[in-house]
mmCIF file of C-alpha atoms and ligand atoms in Angstrom:
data_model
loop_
_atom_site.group_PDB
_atom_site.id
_atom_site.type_symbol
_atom_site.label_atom_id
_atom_site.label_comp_id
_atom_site.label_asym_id
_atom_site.label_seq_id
_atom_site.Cartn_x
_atom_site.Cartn_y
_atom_site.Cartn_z
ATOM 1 C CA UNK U 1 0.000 0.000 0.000
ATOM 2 C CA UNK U 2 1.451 3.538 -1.051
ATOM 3 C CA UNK U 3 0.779 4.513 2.496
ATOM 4 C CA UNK U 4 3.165 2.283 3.868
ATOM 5 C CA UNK U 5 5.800 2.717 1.284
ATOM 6 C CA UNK U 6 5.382 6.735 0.675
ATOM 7 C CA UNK U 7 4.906 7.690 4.504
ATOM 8 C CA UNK U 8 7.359 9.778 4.958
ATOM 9 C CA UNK U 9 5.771 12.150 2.109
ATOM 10 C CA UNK U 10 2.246 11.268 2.354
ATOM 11 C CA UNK U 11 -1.077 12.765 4.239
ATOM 12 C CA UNK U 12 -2.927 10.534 6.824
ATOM 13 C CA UNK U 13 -6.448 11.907 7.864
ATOM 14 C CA UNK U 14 -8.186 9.888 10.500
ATOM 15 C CA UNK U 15 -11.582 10.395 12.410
ATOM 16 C CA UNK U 16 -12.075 9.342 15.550
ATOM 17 C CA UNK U 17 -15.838 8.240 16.761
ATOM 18 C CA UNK U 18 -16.495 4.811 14.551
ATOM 19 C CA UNK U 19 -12.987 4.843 13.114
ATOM 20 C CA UNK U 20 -10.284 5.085 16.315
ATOM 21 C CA UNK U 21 -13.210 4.466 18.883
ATOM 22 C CA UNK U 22 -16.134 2.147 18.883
ATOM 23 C CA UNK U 23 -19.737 3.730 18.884
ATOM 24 C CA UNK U 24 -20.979 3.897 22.253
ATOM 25 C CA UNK U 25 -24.173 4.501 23.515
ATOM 26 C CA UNK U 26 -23.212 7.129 25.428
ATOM 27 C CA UNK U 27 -21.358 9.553 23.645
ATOM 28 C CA UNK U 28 -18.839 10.527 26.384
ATOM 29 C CA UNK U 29 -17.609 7.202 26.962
ATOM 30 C CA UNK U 30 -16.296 6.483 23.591
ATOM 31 C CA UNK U 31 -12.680 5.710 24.139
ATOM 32 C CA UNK U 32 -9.856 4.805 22.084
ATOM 33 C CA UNK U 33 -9.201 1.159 21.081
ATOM 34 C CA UNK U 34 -6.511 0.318 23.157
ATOM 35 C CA UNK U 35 -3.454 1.231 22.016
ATOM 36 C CA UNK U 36 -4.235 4.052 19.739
ATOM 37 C CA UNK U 37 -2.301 6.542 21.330
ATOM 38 C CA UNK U 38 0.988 5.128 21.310
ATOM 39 C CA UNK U 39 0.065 3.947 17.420
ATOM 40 C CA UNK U 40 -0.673 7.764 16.582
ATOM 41 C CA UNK U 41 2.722 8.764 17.954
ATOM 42 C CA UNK U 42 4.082 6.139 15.846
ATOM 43 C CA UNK U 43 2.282 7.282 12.220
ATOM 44 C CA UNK U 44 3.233 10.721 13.477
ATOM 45 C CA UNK U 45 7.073 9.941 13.175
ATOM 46 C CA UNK U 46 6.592 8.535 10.213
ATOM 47 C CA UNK U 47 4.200 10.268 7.884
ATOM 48 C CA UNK U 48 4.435 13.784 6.703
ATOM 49 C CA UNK U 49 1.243 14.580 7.967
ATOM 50 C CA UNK U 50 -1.005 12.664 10.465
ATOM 51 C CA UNK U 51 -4.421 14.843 11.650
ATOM 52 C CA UNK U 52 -7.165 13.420 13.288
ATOM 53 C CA UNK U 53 -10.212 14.967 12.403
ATOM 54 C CA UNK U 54 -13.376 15.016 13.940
ATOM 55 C CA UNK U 55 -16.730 16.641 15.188
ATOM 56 C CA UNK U 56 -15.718 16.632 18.513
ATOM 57 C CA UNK U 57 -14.381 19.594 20.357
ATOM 58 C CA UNK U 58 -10.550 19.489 20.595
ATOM 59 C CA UNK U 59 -10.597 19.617 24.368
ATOM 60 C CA UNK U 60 -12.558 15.966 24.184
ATOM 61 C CA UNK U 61 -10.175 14.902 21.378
ATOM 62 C CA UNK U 62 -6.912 15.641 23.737
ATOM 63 C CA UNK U 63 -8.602 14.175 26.697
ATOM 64 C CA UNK U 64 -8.683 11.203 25.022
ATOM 65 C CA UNK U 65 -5.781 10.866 22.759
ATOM 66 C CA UNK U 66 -3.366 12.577 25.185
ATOM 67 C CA UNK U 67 -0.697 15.067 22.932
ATOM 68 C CA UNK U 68 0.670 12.437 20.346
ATOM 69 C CA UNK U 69 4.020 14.228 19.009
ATOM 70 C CA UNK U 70 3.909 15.035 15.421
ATOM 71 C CA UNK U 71 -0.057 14.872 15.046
ATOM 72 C CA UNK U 72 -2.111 17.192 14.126
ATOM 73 C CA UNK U 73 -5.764 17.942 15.711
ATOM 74 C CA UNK U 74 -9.123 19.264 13.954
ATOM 75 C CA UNK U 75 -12.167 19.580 16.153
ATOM 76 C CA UNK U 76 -15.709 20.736 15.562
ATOM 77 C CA UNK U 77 -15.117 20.069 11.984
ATOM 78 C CA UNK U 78 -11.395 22.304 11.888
ATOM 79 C CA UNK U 79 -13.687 24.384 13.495
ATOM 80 C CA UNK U 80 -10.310 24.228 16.210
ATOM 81 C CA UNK U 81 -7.114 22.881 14.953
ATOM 82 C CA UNK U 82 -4.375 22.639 17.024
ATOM 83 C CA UNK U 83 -1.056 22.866 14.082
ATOM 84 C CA UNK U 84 1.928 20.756 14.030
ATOM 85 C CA UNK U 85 3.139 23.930 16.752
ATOM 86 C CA UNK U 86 0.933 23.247 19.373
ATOM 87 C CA UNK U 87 -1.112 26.090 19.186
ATOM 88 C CA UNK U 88 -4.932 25.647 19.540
ATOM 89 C CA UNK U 89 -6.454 28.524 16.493
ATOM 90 C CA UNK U 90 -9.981 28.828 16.223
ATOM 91 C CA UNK U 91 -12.281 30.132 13.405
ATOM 92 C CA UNK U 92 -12.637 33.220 13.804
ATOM 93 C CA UNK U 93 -16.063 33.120 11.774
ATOM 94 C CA UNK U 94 -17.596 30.414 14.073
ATOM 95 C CA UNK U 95 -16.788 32.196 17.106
ATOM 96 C CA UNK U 96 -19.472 34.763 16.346
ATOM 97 C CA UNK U 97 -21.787 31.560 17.399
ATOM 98 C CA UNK U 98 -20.973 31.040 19.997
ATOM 99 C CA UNK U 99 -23.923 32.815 21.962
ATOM 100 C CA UNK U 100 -26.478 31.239 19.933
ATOM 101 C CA UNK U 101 -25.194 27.944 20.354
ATOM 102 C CA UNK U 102 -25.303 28.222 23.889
ATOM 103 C CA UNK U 103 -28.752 29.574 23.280
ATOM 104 C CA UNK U 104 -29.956 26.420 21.758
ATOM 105 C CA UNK U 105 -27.754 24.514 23.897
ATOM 106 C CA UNK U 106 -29.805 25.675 26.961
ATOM 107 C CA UNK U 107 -33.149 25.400 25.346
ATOM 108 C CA UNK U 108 -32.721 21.663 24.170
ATOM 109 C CA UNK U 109 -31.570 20.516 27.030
ATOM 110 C CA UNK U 110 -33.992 21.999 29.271
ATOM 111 C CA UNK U 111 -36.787 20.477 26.401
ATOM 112 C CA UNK U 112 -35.145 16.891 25.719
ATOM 113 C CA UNK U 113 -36.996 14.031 26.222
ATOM 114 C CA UNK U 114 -36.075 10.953 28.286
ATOM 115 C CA UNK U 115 -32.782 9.126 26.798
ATOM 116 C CA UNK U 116 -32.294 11.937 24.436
ATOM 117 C CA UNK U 117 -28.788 13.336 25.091
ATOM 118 C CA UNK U 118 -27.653 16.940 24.512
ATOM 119 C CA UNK U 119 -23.665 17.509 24.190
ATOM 120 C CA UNK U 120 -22.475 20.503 24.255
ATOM 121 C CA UNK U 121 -19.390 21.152 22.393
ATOM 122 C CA UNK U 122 -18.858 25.094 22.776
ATOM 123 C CA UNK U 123 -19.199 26.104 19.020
ATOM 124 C CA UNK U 124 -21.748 23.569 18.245
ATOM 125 C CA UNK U 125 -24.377 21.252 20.141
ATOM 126 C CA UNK U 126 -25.183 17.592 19.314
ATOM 127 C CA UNK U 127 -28.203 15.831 19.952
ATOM 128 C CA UNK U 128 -28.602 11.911 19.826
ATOM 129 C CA UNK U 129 -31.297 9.655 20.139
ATOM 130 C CA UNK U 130 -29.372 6.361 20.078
ATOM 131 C CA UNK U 131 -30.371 5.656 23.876
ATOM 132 C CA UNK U 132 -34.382 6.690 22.627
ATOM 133 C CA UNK U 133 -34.918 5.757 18.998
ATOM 134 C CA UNK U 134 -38.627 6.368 19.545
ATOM 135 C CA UNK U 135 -37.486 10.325 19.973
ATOM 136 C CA UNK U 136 -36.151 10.630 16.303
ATOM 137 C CA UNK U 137 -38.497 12.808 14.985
ATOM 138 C CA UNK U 138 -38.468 14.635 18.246
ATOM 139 C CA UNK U 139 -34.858 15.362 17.694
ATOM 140 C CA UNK U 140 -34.957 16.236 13.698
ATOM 141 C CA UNK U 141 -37.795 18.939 14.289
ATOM 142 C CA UNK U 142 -35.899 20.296 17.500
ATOM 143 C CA UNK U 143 -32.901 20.940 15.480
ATOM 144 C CA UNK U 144 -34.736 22.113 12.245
ATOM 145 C CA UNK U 145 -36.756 24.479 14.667
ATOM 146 C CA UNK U 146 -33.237 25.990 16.223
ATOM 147 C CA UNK U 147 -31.898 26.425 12.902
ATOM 148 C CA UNK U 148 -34.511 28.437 11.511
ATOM 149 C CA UNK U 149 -34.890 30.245 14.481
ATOM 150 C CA UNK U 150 -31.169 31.161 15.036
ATOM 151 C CA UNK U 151 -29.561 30.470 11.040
ATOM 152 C CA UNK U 152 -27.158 28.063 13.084
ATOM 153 C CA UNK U 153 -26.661 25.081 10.347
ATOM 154 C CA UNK U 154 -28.543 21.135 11.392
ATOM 155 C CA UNK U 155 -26.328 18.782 10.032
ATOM 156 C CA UNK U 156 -27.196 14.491 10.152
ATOM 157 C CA UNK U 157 -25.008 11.718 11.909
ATOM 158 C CA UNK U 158 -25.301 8.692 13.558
ATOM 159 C CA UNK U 159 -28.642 8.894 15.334
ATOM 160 C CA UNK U 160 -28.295 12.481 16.086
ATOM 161 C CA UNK U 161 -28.094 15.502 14.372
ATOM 162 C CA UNK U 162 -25.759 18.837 15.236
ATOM 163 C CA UNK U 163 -26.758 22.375 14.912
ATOM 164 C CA UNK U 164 -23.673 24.448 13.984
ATOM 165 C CA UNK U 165 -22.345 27.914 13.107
ATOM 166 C CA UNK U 166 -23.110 28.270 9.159
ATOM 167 C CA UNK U 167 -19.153 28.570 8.572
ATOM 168 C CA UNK U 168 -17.448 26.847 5.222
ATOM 169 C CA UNK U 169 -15.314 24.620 7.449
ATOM 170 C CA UNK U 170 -16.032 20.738 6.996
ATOM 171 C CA UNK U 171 -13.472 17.674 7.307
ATOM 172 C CA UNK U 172 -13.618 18.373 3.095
ATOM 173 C CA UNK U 173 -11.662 22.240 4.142
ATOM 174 C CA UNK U 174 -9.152 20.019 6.302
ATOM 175 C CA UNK U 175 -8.248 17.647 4.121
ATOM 176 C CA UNK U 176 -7.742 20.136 0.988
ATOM 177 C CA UNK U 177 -6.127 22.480 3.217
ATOM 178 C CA UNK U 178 -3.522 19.986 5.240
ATOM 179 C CA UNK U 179 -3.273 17.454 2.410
ATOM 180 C CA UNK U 180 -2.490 19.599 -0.294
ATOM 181 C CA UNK U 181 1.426 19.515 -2.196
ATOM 182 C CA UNK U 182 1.230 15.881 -1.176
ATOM 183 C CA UNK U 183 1.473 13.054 -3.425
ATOM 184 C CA UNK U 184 0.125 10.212 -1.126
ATOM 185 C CA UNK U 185 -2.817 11.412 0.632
ATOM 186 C CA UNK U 186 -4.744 8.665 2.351
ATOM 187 C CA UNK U 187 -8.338 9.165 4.797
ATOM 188 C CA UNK U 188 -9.798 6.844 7.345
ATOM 189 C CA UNK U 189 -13.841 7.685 8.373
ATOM 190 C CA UNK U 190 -17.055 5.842 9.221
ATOM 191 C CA UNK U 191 -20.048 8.310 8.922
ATOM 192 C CA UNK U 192 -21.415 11.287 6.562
ATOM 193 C CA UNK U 193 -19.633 13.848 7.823
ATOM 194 C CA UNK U 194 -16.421 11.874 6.397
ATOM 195 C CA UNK U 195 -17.784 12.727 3.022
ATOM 196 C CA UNK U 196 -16.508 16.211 2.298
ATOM 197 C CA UNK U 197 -13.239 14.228 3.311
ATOM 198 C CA UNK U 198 -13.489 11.660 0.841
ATOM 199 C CA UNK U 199 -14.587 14.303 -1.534
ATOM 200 C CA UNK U 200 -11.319 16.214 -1.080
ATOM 201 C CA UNK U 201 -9.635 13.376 -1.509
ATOM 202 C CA UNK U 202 -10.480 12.401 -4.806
ATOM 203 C CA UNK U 203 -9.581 16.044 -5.831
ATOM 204 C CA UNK U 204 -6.565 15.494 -4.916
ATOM 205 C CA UNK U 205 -6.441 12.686 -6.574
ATOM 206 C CA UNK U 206 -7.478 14.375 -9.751
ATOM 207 C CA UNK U 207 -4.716 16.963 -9.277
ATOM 208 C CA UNK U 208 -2.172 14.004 -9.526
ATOM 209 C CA UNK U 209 -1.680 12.763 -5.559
ATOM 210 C CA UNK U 210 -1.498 8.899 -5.092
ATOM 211 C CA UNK U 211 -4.991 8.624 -2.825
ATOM 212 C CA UNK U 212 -6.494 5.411 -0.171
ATOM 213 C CA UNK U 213 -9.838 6.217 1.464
ATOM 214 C CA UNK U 214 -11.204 3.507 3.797
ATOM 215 C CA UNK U 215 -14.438 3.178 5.170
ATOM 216 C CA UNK U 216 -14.878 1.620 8.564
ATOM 217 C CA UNK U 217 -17.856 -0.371 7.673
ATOM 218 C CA UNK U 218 -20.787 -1.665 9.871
ATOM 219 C CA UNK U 219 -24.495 -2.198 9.370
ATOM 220 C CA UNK U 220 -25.081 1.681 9.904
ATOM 221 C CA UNK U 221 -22.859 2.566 7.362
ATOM 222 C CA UNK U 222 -23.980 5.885 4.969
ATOM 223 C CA UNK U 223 -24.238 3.975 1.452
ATOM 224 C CA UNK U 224 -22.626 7.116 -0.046
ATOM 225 C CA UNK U 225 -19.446 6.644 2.086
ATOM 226 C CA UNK U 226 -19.434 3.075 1.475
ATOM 227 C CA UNK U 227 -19.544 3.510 -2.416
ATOM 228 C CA UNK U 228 -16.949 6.338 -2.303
ATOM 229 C CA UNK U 229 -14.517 4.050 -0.669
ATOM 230 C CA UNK U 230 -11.879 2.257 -2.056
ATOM 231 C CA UNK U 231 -10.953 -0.077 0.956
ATOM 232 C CA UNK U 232 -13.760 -1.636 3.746
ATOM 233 C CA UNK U 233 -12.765 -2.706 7.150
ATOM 234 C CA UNK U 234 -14.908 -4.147 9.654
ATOM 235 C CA UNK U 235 -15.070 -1.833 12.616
ATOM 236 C CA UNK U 236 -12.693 0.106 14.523
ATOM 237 C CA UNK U 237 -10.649 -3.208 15.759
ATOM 238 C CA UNK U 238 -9.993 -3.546 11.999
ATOM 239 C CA UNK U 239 -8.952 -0.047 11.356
ATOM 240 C CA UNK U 240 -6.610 0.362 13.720
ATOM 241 C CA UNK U 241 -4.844 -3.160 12.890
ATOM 242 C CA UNK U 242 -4.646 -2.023 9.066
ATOM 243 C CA UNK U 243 -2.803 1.729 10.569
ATOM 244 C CA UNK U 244 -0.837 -0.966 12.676
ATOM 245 C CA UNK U 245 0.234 -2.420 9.562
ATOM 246 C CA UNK U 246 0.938 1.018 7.932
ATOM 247 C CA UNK U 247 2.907 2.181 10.278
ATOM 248 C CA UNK U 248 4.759 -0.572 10.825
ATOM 249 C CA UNK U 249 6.774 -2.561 13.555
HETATM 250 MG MG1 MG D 301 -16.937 8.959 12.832
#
């Protein structure tokens, strides 16, 4: 695989929740497969570029994943991105939100049913109904109600759907942004918000960069992801043994 051969000039772009952690049903006790942290420092020494990028806030992302050297952070969508420096930056653009996220923040979680479960995540708010599947449509006219009401932006996951700040940042602005000037460019994600990712992958691809995108595949799986793929694995278990095998011993 041109990942393992090319690392040392090649882009690795990994999400977290589904792809380096199993789905939980409660969100703040997804962890890490074990051993993830020590792999990440690993592909970081390695590869030119290792991010992990992800909907969560960066401060959940670091509590998890510790400080791997080398590798990169995008939270909230590269909403926050913490740079091969260390610094934590934040979009400027989305921090104009803030307010009204906490607005709707408040509001849904004073108006959640039972088993539905707000998280706040600063610049955006997610809202899951994994733990009450009957409160589905509950949730989708919630967050279609906020975002009309306060032109914060409802985007779909897994069982849940996140109102954020109507900003052009997506995993797809990471991936163009971080990946770009590199000829192997290769993208690990489980969900629909790993589209724009896969997206900018293939236009890098077009522009001439050797590109991998895997799915990490189970019965939830977005068809769209799944047919944009070029390599399946089964689960998280799987998709950290194949980045074992990239990065190597
Ligand atoms: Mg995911």
């Amino acid at each position: 695989m041109p990942l393992r051969e090319r690392a040392e000039e090649a882009a690795l772009f990994l999400d977290y929740d589904g792809t380096l952690a199993p789905i939980v049903d409660d969100p703040a006790g997804a962890r890490p497969v074990p051993g993830v942290p020590e792999l990440l420092a690993r592909l970081g020494a390695r590869f030119g570029v290792v991010a992990v990028v992800s909907g969560r806030p960066l401060s959940y992302l670091q509590g998890a994943l510790g400080r791997p050297p080398a590798v990169r952070m995008a939270g909230l969508y590269g909403m926050e991105e913490v740079g091969a420096d260390g610094v934590l930056r934040r979009d400027p653009a989305a921090e104009g939100w803030r307010g009204s996220v906490q607005e709707v923040t408040d509001v849904l979680s004073r108006d959640a049913p039972p088993g539905v479960e707000v998280e706040p995540k600063g610049l955006a708010v997610t809202v899951h109904w994994r733990r009450a599947p009957e409160a589905e449509d509950w949730v989708r006219e919630a967050a279609a109600s906020a975002a009309a009401r306060t032109g914060l932006r409802a985007e779909p996951g897994r069982m849940s759907v996140e109102l954020r700040p109507p900003v052009a940042a997506d995993k797809g602005t990471v991936v163009s942004r971080l990946g770009a000037r590199h000829p192997v460019v290769g993208c690990f994600g489980d969900d629909l918000g790993d589209i724009p990712a896969f997206e900018a992958v293939a236009a890098l691809g077009r522009a001439g960069a050797t590109t991998v995108t895997v799915v990490v595949a189970d019965a939830e799986s977005p068809p769209q992801l799944l047919a944009m793929a070029d390599v399946s694995v089964a689960g998280p278990e799987a998709a950290v043994a194949l980045l074992e095998a990239i990065a190597g011993g």
